[in-house]
Coordinates of C-alpha atoms and ligand atoms in Angstrom, one line a residue:
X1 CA -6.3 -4.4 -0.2
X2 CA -2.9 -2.9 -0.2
X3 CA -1.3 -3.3 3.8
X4 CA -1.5 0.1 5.7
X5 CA 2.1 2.0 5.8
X6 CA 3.8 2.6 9.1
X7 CA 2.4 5.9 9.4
X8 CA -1.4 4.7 8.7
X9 CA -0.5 2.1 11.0
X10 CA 0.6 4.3 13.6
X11 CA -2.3 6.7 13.6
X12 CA -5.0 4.2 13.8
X13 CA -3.5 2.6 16.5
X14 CA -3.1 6.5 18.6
X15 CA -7.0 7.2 16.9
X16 CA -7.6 3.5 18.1
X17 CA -9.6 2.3 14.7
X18 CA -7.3 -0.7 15.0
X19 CA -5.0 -2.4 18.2
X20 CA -2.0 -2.9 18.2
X21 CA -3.1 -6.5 19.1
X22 CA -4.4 -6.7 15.4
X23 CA -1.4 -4.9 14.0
X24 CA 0.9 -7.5 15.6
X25 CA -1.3 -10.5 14.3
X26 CA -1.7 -9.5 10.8
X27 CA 2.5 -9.2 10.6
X28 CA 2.1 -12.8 12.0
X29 CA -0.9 -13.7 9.3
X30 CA 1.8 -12.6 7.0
X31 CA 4.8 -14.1 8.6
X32 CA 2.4 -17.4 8.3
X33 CA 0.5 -17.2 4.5
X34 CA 3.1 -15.5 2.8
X35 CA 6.7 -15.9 4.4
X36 CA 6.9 -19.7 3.7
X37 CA 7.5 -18.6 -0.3
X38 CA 9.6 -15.2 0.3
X39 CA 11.8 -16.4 3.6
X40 CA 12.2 -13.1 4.6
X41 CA 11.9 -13.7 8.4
X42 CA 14.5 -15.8 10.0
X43 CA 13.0 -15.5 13.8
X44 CA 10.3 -14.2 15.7
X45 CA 9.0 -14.1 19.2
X46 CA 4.5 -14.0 18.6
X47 CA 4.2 -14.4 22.1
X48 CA 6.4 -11.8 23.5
X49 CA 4.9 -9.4 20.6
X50 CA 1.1 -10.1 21.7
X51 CA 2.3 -9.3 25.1
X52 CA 3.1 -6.0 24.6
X53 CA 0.8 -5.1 22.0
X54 CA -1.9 -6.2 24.6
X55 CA 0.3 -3.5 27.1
X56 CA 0.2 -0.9 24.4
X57 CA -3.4 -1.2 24.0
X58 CA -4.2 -1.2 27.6
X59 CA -2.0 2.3 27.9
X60 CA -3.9 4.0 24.8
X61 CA -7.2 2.8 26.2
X62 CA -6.2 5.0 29.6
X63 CA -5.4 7.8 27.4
X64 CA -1.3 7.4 26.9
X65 CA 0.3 7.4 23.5
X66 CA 3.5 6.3 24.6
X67 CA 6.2 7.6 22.1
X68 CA 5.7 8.4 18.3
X69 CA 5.1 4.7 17.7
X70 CA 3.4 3.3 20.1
X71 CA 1.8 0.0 20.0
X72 CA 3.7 0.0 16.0
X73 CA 4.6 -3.7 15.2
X74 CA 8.7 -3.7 12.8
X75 CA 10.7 -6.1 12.1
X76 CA 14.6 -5.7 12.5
X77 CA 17.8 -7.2 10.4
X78 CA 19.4 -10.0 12.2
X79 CA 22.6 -8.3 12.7
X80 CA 21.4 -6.1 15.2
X81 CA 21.3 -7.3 18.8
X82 CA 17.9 -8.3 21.1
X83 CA 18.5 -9.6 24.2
X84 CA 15.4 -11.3 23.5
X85 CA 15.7 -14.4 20.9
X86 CA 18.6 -15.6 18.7
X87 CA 20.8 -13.0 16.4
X88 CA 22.4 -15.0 13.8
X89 CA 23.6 -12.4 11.5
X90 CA 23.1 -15.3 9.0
X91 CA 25.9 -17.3 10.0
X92 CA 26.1 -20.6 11.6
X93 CA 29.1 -19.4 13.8
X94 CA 26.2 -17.3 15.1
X95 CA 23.2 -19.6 14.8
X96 CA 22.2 -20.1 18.8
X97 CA 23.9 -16.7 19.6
X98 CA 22.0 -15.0 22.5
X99 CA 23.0 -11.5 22.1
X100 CA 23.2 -10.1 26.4
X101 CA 21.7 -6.5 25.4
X102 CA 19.6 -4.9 22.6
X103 CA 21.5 -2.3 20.3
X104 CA 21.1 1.1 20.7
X105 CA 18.3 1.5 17.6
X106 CA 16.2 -1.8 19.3
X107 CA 16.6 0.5 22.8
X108 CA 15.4 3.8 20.7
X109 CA 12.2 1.9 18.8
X110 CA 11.3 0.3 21.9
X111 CA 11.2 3.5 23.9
X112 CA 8.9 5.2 20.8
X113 CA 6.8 2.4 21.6
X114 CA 7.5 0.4 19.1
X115 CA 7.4 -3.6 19.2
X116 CA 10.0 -5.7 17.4
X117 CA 8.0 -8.9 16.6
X118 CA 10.8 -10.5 15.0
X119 CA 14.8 -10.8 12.6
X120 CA 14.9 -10.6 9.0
X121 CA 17.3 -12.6 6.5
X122 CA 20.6 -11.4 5.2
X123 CA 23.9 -12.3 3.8
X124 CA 25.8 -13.7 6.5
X125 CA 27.8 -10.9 8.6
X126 CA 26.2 -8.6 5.9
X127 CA 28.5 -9.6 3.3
X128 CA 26.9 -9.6 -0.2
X129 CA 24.7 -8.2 -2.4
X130 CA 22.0 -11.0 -3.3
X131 CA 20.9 -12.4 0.5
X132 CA 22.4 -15.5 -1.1
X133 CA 25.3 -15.7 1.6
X134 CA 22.8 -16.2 4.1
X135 CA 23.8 -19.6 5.9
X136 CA 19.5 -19.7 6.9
X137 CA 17.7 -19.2 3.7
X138 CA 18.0 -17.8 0.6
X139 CA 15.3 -14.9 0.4
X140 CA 12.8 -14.4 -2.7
X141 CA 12.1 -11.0 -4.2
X142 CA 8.2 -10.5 -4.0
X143 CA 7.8 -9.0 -7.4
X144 CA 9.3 -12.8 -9.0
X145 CA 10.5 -15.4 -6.6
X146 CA 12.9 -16.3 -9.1
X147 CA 14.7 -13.6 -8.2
X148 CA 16.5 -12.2 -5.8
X149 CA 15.5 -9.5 -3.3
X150 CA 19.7 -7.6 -3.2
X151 CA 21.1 -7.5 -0.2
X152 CA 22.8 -7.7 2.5
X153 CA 19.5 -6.2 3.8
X154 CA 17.5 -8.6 1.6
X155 CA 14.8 -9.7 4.1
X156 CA 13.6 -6.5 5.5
X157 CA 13.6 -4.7 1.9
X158 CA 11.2 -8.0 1.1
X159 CA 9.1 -8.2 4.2
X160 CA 8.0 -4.1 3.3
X161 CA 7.6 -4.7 0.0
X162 CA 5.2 -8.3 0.8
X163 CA 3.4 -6.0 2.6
X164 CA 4.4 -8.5 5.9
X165 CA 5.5 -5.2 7.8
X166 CA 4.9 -1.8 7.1
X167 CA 8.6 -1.0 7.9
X168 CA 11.9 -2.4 9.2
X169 CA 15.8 -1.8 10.0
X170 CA 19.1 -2.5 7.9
X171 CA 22.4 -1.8 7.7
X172 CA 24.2 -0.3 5.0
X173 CA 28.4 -0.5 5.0
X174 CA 27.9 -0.6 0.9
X175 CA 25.2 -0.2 -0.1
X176 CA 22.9 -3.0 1.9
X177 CA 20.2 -0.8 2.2
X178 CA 19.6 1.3 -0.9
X179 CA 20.0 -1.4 -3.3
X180 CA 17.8 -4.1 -1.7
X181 CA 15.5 -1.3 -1.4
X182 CA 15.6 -0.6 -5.1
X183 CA 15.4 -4.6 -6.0
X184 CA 12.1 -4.9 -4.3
X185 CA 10.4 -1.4 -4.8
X186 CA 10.6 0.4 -1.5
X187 CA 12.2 2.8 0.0
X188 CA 15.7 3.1 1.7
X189 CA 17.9 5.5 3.8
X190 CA 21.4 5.2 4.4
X191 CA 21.9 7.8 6.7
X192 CA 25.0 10.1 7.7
X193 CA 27.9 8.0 9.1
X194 CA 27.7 9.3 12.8
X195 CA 24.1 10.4 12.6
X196 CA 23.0 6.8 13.9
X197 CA 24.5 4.9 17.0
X198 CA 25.6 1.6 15.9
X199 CA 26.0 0.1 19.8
X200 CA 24.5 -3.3 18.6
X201 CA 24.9 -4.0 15.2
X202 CA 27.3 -6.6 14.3
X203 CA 30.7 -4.8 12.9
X204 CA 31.4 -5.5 9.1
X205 CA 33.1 -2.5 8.5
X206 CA 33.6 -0.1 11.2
X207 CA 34.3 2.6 8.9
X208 CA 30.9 2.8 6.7
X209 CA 28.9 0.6 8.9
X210 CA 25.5 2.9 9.3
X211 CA 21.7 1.3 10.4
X212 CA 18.7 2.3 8.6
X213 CA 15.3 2.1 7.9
X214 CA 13.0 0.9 5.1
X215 CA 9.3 1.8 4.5
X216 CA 7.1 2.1 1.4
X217 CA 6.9 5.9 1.7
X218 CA 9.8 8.5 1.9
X219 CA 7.2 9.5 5.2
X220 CA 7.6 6.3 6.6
X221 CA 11.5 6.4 6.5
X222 CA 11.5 9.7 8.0
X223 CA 9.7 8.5 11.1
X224 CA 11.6 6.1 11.6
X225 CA 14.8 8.1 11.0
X226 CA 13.7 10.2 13.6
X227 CA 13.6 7.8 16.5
X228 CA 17.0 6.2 15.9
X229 CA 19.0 9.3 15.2
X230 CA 21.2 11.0 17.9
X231 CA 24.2 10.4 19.9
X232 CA 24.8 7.5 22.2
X233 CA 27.5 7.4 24.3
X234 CA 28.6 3.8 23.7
X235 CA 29.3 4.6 19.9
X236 CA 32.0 7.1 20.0
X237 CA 31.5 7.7 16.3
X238 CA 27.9 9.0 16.6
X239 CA 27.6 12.9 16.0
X240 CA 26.3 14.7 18.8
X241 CA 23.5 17.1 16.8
X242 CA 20.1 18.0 17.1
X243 CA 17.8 15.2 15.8
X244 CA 15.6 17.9 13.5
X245 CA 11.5 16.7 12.9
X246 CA 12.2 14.9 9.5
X247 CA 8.7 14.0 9.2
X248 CA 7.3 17.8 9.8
X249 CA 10.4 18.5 7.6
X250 CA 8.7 17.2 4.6
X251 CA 5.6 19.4 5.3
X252 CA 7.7 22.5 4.5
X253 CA 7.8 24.5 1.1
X254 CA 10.1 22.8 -1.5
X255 CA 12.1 26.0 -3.4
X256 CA 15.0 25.9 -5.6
X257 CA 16.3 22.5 -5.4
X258 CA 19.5 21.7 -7.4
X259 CA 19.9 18.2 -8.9
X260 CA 23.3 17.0 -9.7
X261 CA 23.8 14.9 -12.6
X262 CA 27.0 12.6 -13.1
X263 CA 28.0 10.8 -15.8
X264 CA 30.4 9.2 -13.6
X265 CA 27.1 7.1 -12.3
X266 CA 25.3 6.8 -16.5
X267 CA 28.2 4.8 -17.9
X268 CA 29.1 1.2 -19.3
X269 CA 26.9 -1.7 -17.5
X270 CA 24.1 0.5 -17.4
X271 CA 21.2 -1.2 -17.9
X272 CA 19.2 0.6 -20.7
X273 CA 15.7 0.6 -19.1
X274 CA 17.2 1.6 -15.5
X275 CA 18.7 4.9 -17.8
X276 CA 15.7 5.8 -18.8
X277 CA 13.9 4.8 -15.8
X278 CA 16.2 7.3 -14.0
X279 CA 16.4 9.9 -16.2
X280 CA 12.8 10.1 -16.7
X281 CA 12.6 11.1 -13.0
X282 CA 15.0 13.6 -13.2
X283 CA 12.8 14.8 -15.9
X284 CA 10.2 14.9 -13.1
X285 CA 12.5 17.4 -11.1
X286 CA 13.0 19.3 -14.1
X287 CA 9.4 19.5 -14.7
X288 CA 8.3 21.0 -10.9
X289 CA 11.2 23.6 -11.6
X290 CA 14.5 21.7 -10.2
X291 CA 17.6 22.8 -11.7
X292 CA 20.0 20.0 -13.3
X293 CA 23.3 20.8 -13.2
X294 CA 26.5 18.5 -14.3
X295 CA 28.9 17.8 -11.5
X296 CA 31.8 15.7 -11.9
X297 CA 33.2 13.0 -9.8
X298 CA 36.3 12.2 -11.2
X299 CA 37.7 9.1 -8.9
X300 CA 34.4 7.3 -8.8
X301 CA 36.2 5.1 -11.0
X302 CA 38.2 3.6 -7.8
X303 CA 35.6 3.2 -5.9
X304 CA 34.5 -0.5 -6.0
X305 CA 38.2 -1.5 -5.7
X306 CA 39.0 1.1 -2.8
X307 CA 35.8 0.0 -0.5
X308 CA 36.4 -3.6 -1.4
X309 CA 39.7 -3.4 0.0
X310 CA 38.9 -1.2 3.0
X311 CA 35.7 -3.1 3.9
X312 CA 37.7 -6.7 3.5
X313 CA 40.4 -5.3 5.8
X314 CA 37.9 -4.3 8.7
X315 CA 36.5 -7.3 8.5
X316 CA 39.2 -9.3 8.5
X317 CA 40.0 -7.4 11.8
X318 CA 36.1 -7.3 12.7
X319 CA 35.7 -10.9 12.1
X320 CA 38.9 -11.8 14.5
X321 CA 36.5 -12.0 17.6
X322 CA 34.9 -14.9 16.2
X323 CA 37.4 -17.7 17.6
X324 CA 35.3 -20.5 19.2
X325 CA 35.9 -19.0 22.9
X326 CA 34.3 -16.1 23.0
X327 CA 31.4 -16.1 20.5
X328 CA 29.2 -18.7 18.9
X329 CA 29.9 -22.3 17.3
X330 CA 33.0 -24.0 18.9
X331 CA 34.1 -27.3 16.7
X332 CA 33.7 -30.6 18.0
X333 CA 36.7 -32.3 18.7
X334 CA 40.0 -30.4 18.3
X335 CA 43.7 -31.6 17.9
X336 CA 44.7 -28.5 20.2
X337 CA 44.0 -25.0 20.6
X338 CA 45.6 -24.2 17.7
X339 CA 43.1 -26.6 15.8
X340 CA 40.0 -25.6 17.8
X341 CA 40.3 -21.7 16.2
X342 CA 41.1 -23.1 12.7
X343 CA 38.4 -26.0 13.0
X344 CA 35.7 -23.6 14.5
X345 CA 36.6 -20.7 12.1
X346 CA 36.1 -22.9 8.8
X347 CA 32.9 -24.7 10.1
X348 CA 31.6 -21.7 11.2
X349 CA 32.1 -18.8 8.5
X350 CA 30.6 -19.4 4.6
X351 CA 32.2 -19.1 1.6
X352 CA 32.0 -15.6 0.7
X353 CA 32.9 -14.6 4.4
X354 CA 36.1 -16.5 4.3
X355 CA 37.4 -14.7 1.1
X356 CA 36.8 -11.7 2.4
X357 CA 38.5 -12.2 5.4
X358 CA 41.4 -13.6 3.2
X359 CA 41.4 -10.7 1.3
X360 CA 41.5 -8.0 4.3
X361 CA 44.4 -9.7 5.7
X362 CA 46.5 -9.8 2.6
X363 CA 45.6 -6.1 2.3
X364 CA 46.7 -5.6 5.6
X365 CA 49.5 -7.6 6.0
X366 CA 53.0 -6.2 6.2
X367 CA 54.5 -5.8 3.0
X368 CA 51.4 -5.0 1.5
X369 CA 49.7 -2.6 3.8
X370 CA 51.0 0.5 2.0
X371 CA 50.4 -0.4 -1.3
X372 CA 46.8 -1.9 -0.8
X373 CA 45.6 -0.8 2.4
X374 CA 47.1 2.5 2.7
X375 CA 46.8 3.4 -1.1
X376 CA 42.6 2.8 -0.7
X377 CA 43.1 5.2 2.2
X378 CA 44.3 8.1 0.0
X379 CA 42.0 7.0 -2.9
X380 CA 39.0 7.5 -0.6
X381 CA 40.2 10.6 0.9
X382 CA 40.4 11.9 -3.0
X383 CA 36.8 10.1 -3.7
X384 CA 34.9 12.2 -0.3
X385 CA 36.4 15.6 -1.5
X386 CA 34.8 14.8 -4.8
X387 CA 31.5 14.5 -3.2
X388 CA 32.5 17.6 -0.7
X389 CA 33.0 19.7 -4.0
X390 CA 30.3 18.4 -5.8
X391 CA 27.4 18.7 -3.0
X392 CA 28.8 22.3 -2.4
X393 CA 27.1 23.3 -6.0
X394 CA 23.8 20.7 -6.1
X395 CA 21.3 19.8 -3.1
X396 CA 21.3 16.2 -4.1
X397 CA 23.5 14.1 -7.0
X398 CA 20.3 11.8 -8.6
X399 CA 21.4 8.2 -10.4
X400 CA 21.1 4.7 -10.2
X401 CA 20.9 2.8 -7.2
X402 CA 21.8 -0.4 -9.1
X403 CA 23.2 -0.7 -12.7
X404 CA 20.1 -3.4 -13.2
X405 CA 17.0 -4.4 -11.8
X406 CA 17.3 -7.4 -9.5
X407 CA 19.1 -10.6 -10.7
X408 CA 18.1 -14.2 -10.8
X409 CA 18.3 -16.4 -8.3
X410 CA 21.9 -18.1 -9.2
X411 CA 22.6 -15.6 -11.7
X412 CA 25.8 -14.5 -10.2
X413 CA 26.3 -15.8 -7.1
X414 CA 29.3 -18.0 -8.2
X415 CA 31.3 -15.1 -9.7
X416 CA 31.9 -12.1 -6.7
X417 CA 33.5 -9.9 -9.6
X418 CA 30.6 -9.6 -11.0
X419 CA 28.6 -9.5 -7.4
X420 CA 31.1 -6.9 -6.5
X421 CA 30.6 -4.3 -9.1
X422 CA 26.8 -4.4 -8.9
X423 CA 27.8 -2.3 -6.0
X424 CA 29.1 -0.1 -8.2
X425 CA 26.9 2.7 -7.5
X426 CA 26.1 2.6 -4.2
X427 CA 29.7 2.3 -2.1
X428 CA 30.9 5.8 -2.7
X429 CA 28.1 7.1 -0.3
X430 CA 29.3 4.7 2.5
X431 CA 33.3 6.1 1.4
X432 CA 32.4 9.7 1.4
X433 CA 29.8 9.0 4.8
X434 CA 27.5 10.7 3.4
X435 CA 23.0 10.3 3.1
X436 CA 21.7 8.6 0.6
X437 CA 18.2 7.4 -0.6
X438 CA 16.9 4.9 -2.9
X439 CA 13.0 5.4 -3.8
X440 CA 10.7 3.3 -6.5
X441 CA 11.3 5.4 -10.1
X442 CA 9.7 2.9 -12.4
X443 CA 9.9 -1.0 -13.6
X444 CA 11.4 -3.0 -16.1
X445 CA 10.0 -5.3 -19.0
X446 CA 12.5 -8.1 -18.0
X447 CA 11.9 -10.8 -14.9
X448 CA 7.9 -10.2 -16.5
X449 CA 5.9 -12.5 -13.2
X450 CA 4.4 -15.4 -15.0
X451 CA 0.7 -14.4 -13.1
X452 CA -0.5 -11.2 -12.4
X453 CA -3.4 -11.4 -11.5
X454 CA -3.8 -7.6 -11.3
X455 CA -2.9 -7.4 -15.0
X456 CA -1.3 -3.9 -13.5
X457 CA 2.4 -3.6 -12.9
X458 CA 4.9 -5.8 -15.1
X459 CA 8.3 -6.6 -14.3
X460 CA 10.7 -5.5 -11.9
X461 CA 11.0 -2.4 -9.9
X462 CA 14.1 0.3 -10.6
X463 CA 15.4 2.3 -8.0
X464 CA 16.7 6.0 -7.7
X465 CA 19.1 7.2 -5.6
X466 CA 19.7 10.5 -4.2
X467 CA 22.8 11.3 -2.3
X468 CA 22.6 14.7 -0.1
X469 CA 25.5 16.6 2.2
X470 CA 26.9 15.1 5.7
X471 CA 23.5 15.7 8.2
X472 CA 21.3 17.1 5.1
X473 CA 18.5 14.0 5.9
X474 CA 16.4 16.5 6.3
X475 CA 16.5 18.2 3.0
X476 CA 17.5 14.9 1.1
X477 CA 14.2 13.4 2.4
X478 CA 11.9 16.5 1.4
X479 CA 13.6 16.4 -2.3
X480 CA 12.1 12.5 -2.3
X481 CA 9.1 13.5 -1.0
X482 CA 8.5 15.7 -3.4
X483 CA 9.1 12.8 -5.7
X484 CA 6.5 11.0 -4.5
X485 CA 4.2 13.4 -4.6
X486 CA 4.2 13.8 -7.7
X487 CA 4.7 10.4 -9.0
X488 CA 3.0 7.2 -8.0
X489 CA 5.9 4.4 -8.4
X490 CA 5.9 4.0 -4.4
X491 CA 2.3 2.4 -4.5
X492 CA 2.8 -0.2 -6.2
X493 CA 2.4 -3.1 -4.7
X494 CA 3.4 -6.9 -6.0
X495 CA 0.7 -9.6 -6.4
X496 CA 2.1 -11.5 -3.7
X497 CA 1.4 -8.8 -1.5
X498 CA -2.3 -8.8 -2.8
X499 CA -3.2 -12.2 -2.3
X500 CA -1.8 -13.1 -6.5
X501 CA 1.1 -15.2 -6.5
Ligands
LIG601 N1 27.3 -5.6 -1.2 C1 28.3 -4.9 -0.4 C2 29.2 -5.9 0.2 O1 29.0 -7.0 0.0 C3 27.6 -4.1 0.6 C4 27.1 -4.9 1.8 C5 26.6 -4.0 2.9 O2 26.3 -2.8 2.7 N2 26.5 -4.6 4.0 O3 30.1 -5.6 0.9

């Protein structure tokens, strides 16, 4: 029997046909039967979860539905802060961190009722595209655990799509959201840069940094969107605009949607079966009376390079506070002062995080400021009026979220060129700050799971992704609605997640 999503979840808990009590123990069943193969969750606290689902239940029984998820079980990424438990953000500088406060989102889920049970897996600091830079675990993609589930977001895109949780929180400064999302066959929203408070979440890069949610259903995303959005005082970058009702948002006629089409986003390294995956669905648009229009983006071409250099950069400044004194992992035995940063620093910080933070430095150091740091600046300036002129003519640009399904285990993880541009299609959203939303659009023959025992869905899943204007969530959301209402991609579920291996 396929899990319940977060809205079934939420309803039977309010109609009490199931307790929250129940909810919170089945996420632990799953946390117990089926974690130990996809390594999704990195901590959890079952005790402090029973506790307040046993609160929650108490308070519905007297007749109170505390908030729009009340007595709803999630799961969270571990770069955001709890003051309960550990948060690692995947690294060991980190690893027996006690964050002093929850973030901002925790705070807003927690006061819809809502009970964090426990942290999922990612590339450490959220650098990376495969969860492979996680200093924990490497995380499994439930569709073929010889794959990988994308990242950074790896763990809560394969805890939804396990069927472990019905939904759960990322972050997205690249594309950490949508493209895990698309690896494992759910759904994920990057929202507006400022639409979301990031008080909490551990800086990467300050400048696309945005939280987000994942669920099976475009329904489930919207709920959730809905109780982290607004302004918060403590993130002077969040946007200070009415939150609208995403989920009654979706209820609403659907008339005269544009599509944009680039063929910027349909070019070399596309993967033949994600094409057609994506065009078929754009075909589906077509079909329930969607316009497609060509819009052109004509600096995509810089993008990887520009966000690699301006997301290295604010790490490298970011990643500063991480010294030995203040934060974390503090090395043994120094020379000297001098020694205990440098010792601390190396033990502390993986591979991948130490050439990024190489790499932000050089681009910010003097000499080469202007003509690396700067110079991304202007190209990204150039790449957000693209977009500006683009989403003034179309509702939503539709491509890929990834140039190919998900990648082996291994595959790539010892060349970050080629890491690096699967990114390809995704960073220009987190340069231009704008929404954008991967959802299920079909599967591929390759990565073929050596049982299935449902005989049903071969392969691995392919993701679309729709990109809307600055604060159009709620219009972006009903256009993927509308997708999955008229398509059936998003109910797929993988064997795993079925009791099948
Ligand atoms: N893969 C991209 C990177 O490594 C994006 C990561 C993210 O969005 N956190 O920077």
């Amino acid at each position: 029997m396929t899990a319940p999503t977060l809205l079934e979840t939420r309803d039977s808990i309010r109609n009490r046909t199931m307790t929250s009590q129940a909810c919170v123990q089945r996420l632990l069943d799953g946390i117990r039967t089926l974690d130990p193969a996809i390594k999704a969750v990195v901590s959890y606290d079952a005790e402090r979860a029973m506790t307040l689902a046993r609160q929650a239940d108490e308070r519905i029984a007297d007749g109170h539905v505390d908030g729009p998820l009340a007595g709803v079980p999630l799961l969270i990424k571990d770069n955001l802060c709890t003051a309960f438990g550990r948060t690692t953000c995947a690294s060991r500088i980190l690893e027996n961190f006690s964050a002093p406060y929850n973030a901002h989102v925790v705070e807003k889920l927690e006061a819809a009722g809502a009970i964090v049970v426990g942290k999922t897996n990612l590339d450490e600091f959220a650098m990376g595209s495969s969860t492979e830079n996680s200093a924990l675990m490497v995380t499994r993609n439930p569709w073929n655990l010889d794959y990988v589930p994308g990242g950074s977001s790896g763990g809560s895109a394969a805890a939804v799509a396990a069927g472990i949780t019905a939904g759960s929180l990322g972050s997205d400064t690249g594309g950490s959201i949508r493209q895990p999302a698309s690896f494992c066959g759910v759904t994920g929203l990057k929202p507006t840069y400022g639409r979301v408070s990031r008080y909490g979440l551990v800086a990467y890069g300050s400048s696309l940094d945005q939280i987000g949610p994942f669920g099976r259903t475009v329904r489930d995303v919207a709920l959730l969107l809905g109780v982290i959005a607004g302004r918060d005082h403590r993130d002077s970058t969040s946007v200070d605009r009415p939150v609208p009702d995403y989920l009654a948002a979706l209820e609403q006629p659907l008339k005269g949607v544009r599509i944009g089409y680039a063929e910027e986003y349909f070019g070399e390294g596309l993967d033949p079966e994600v094409r057609a995956a994506v065009e078929a669905a754009i075909a589906v648009y077509k079909s329930a009376g969607a316009t497609v229009q060509t819009v052109h983006l004509p600096h995509m071409k810089y993008a990887i390079a520009c966000y690699y250099l301006i997301a290295t950069a604010e790490a490298s400044s970011n990643l500063a506070r991480y010294d030995g004194v203040h934060y974390g992992h503090r090395t043994a035995a120094p020379k000297d002062y001098i020694d205990m940063y440098c010792a601390s620093r190396q033990e502390g910080f993986g591979a991948e995080v130490r050439r990024r933070i190489m790499l932000g430095t050089y681009a910010l150091s003097s000499g080469y400021y202007d003509a690396y740091y700067l110079k991304a600046l202007k190209v990204r300036t150039l790449i957000q009026r693209d977009f500006e002129q683009a989403l003034g003519d179309v509702d939503v640009i539709a491509c890929p979220t990834s140039p190919t399904p998900a990648i082996r285990i291994g595959e790539k993880v010892n060349d970050p060129l080629a890491m690096y541009l699967m990114d390809i299609y995704t960073v220009s959203a987190n340069l231009a700050g704008i929404p954008a939303i991967s959802i299920p659009c079909g599967f591929s023959k390759a990565g073929l799971p050596l049982t299935d025992l449902r005989g049903s869905v071969k392969g691995l899943p392919i993701g679309l992704q729709l990109m809307g204007a600055h604060f159009a969530e709620d219009r972006l959301l009903r256009i993927a609605h509308e997708y999955q209402l008229r398509t059936d991609w998003h109910t797929r579920t993988p064997p795993i997640a079925n009791g099948g291996t």
